[in-house]
Coordinates of C-alpha atoms and ligand atoms in Angstrom, one line a residue:
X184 CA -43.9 160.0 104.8
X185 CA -42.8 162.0 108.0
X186 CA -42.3 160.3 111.2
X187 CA -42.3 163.2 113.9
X188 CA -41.7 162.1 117.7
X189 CA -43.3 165.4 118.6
X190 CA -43.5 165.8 122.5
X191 CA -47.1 165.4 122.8
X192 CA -47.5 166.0 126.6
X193 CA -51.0 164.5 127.0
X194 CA -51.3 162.5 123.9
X195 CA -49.6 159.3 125.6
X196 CA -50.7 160.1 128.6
X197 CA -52.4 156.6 129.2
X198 CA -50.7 154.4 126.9
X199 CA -48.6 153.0 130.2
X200 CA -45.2 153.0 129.3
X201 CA -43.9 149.2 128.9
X202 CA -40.5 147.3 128.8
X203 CA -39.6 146.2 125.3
X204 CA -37.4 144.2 127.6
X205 CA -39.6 141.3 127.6
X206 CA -39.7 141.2 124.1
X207 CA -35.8 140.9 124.0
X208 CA -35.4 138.4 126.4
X209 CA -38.7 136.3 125.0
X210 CA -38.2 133.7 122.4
X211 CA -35.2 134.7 120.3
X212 CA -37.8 135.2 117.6
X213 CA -37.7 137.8 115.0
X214 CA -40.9 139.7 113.3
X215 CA -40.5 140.4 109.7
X216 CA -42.0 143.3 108.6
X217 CA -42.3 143.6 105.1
X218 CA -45.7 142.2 103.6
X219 CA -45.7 140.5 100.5
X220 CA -48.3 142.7 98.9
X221 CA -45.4 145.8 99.5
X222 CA -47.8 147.1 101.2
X223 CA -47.9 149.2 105.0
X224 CA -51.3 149.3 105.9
X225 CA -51.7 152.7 108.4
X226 CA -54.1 154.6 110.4
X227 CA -54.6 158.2 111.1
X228 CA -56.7 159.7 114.1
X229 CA -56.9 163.3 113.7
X230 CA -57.8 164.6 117.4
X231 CA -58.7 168.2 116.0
X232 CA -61.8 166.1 114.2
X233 CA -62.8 164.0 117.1
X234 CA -65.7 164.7 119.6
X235 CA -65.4 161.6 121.5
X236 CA -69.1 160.4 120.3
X237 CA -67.8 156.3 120.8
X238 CA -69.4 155.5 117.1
X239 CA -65.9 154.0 116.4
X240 CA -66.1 151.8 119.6
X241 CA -69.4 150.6 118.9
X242 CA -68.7 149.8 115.4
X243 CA -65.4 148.0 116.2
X244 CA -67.2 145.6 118.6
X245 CA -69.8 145.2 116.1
X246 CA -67.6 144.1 113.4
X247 CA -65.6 142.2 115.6
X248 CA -68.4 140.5 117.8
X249 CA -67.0 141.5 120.9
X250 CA -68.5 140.6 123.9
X251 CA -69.6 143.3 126.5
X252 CA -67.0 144.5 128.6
X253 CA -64.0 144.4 126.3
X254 CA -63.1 146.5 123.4
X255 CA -59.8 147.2 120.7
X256 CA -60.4 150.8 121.2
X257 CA -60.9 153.4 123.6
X258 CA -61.3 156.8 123.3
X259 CA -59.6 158.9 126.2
X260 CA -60.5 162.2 127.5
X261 CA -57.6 164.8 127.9
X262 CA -57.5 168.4 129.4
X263 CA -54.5 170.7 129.7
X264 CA -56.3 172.1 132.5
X265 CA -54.7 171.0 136.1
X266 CA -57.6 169.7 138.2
X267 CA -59.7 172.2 139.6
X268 CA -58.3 175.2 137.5
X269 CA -60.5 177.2 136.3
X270 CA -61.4 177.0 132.5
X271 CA -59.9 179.8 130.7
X272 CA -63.4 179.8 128.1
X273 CA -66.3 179.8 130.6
X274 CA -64.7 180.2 133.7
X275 CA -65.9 177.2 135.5
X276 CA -63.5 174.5 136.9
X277 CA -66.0 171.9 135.2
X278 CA -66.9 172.1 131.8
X279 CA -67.0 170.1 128.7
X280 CA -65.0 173.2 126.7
X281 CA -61.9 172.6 125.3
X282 CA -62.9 168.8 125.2
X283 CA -60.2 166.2 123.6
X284 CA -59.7 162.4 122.7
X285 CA -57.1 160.5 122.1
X286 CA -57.4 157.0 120.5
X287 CA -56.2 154.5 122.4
X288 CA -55.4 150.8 120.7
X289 CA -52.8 148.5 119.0
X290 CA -50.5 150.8 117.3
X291 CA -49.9 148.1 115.0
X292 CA -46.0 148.0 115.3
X293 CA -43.8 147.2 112.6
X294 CA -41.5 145.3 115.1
X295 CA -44.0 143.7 117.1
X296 CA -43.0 142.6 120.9
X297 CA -46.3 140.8 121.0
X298 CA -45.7 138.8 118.3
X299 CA -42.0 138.3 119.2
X300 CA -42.8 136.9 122.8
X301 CA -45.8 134.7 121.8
X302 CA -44.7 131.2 122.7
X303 CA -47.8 129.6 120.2
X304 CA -47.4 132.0 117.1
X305 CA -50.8 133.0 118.3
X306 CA -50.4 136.2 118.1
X307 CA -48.6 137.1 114.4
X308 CA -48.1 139.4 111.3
X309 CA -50.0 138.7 108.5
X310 CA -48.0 137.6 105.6
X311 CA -49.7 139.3 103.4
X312 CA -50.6 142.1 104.7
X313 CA -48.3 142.8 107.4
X314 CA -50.9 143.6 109.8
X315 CA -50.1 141.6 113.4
X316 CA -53.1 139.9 114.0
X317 CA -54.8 136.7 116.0
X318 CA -54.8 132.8 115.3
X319 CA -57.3 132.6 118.2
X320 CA -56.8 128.1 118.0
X321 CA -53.2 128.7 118.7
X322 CA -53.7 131.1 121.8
X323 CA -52.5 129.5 125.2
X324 CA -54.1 132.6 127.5
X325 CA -50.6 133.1 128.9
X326 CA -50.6 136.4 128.4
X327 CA -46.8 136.8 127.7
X328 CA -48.4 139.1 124.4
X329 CA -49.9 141.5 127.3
X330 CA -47.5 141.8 129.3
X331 CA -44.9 142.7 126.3
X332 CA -46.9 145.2 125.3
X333 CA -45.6 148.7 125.8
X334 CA -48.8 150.2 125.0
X335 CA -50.8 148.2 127.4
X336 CA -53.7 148.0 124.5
X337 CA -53.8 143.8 124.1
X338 CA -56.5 142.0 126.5
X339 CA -58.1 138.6 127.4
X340 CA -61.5 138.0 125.5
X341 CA -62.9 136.5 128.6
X342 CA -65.4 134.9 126.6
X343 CA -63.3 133.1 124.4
X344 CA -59.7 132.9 127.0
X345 CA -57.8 134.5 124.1
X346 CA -55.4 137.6 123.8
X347 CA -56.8 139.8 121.4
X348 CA -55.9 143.1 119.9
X349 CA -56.6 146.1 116.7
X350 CA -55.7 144.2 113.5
X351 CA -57.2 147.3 111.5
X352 CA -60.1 144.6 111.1
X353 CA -58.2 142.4 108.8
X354 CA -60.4 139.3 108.7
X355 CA -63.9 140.9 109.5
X356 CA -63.2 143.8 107.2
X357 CA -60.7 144.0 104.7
X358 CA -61.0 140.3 104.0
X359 CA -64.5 141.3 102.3
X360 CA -62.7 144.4 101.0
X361 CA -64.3 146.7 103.0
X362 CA -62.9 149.3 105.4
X363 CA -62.1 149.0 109.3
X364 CA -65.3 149.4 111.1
X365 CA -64.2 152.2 112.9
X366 CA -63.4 154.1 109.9
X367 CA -66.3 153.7 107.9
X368 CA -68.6 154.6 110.4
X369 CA -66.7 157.8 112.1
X370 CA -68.8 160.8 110.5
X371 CA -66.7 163.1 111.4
X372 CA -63.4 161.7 109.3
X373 CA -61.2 161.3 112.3
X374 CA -59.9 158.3 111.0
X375 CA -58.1 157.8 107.7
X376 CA -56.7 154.3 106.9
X377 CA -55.0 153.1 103.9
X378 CA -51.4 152.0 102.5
X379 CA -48.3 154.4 103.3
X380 CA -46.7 152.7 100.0
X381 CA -49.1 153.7 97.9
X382 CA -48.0 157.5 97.1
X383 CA -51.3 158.1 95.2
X384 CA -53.3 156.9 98.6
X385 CA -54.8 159.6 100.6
X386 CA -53.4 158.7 103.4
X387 CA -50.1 158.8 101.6
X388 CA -50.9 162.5 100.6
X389 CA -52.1 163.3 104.4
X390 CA -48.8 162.0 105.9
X391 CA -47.0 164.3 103.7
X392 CA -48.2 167.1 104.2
X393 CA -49.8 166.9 107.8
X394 CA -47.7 167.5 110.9
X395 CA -48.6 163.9 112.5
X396 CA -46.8 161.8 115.3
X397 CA -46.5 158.7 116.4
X398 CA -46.9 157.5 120.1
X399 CA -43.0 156.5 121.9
X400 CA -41.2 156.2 118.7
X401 CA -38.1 155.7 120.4
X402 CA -39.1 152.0 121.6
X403 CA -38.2 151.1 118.0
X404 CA -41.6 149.4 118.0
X405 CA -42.1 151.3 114.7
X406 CA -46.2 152.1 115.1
X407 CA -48.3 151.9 112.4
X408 CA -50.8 154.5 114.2
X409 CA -50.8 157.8 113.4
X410 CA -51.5 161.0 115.4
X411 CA -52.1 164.2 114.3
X412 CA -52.5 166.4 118.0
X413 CA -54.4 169.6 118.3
X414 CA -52.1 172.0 118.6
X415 CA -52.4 175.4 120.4
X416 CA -51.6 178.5 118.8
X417 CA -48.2 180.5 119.9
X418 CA -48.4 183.4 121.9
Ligands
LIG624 S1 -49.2 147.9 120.1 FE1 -50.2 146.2 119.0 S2 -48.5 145.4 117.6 FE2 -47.6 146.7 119.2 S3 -46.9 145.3 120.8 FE3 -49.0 146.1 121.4 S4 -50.5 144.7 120.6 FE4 -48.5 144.2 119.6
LIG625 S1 -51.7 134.9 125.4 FE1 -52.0 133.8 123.5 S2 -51.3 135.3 121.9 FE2 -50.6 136.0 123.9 S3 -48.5 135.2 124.1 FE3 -49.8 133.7 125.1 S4 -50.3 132.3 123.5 FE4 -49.5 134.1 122.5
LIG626 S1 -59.6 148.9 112.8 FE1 -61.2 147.4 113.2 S2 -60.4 146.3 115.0 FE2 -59.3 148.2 114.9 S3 -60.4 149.6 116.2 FE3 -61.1 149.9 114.1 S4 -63.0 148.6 114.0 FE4 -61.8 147.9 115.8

């Protein structure tokens, strides 16, 4: 499996660039990574295959029973284009040509700060699975999870006062053995998910072979979420 910190100019743009500081200086804990099922559950969003249609959103706050207002994903426009330039494929300075998304949620890190600041064990990794995750009865609302996040992609459920993030829909979905909502219901196969440790998965074989990145790799934060960019030819 390749892990390329490529620099993708406008794929983090967004993703608000955080202080793992925090995490170091939080409770002295430590976030074990490896799952007893030796497995590394990962995602892939491949932006040349998104159009931005939301079906993933809608399905995640579906699965998840999210209340209005609040979502695990978000789906972020990007242009290379400066604003007001005019677009070199129609020649207007507003179009929808060249359009581009960029997933944006928990990246699922292998060394968690959230889970290494959270005072409660609220916010934790799976055992099993390795996939960081909610015990919403043990949340406090204190937000220390948020604020340690260097992908700014953890909220409040206002509904319920607890932190909540991604957890590739780990009770909802895989529980019942069953993909992430977002992935099954993304008809254009932007989304792969499936275990890096398995070399016979398909994601396995993608990561391989495609040239993917992962967003700040240099935080150490070890993401579970992969990218592969649209790339433009050289000239
Ligand atoms: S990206 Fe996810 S796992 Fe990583 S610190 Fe943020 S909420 Fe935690
Ligand atoms: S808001 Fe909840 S999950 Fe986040 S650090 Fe506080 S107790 Fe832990
Ligand atoms: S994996 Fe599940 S929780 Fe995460 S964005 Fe997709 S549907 Fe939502």
């Amino acid at each position: 499996m390749k892990h390329i910190d490529l620099p993708r100019r406008n794929l983090l743009k967004g993703m608000g660039a955080g202080s793992l500081a925090l995490a170091a200086a939080g409770c002295g804990s430590t976030d074990p990574t490896v799952a007893e099922s030796g497995a590394h559950y990962v995602m892939l969003f491949d932006q040349s295959k998104c159009v931005g249609c939301g079906r993933c959103k809608e399905a995640c706050n579906k699965a998840n029973h999210l209340p209005e207002g609040v979502a695990r994903l978000t789906l972020e426009r990007q242009s290379d284009r400066e604003p007001g330039a005019v677009c070199p494929t129609c020649g207007k300075t507003e179009c929808n040509c060249q359009r581009k998304y960029v997933r944006v949620s928990c990246q699922q890190c292998q060394n968690a700060p959230c889970v290494m600041v959270c005072p409660t064990g609220a916010a934790y990794r799976d055992p099993k699975t390795g996939i960081v995750t909610m015990d919403a009865d043990k949340c406090a609302g204190c937000k220390y999870c948020i604020a340690a996040c260097p992908y700014k992609v953890r909220y409040i459920n206002e509904e319920t006062d607890v932190a909540d993030n991604c957890d590739f829909c780990l009770h909802s979905k895989l529980a019942k053995g069953e993909l992430p909502g977002c992935v099954s219901q993304c008809k254009f196969k932007a989304l792969v998910f499936g275990d890096a440790n398995d070399p016979d998965s398909y994601v396995s074989k993608l990561l391989a072979v495609k040239n993917t990145s992962r967003i700040k790799p240099h935080l150490g934060t070890e993401p579970s979420l992969h990218y592969i960019a649209i790339t433009k030819p050289e000239v």
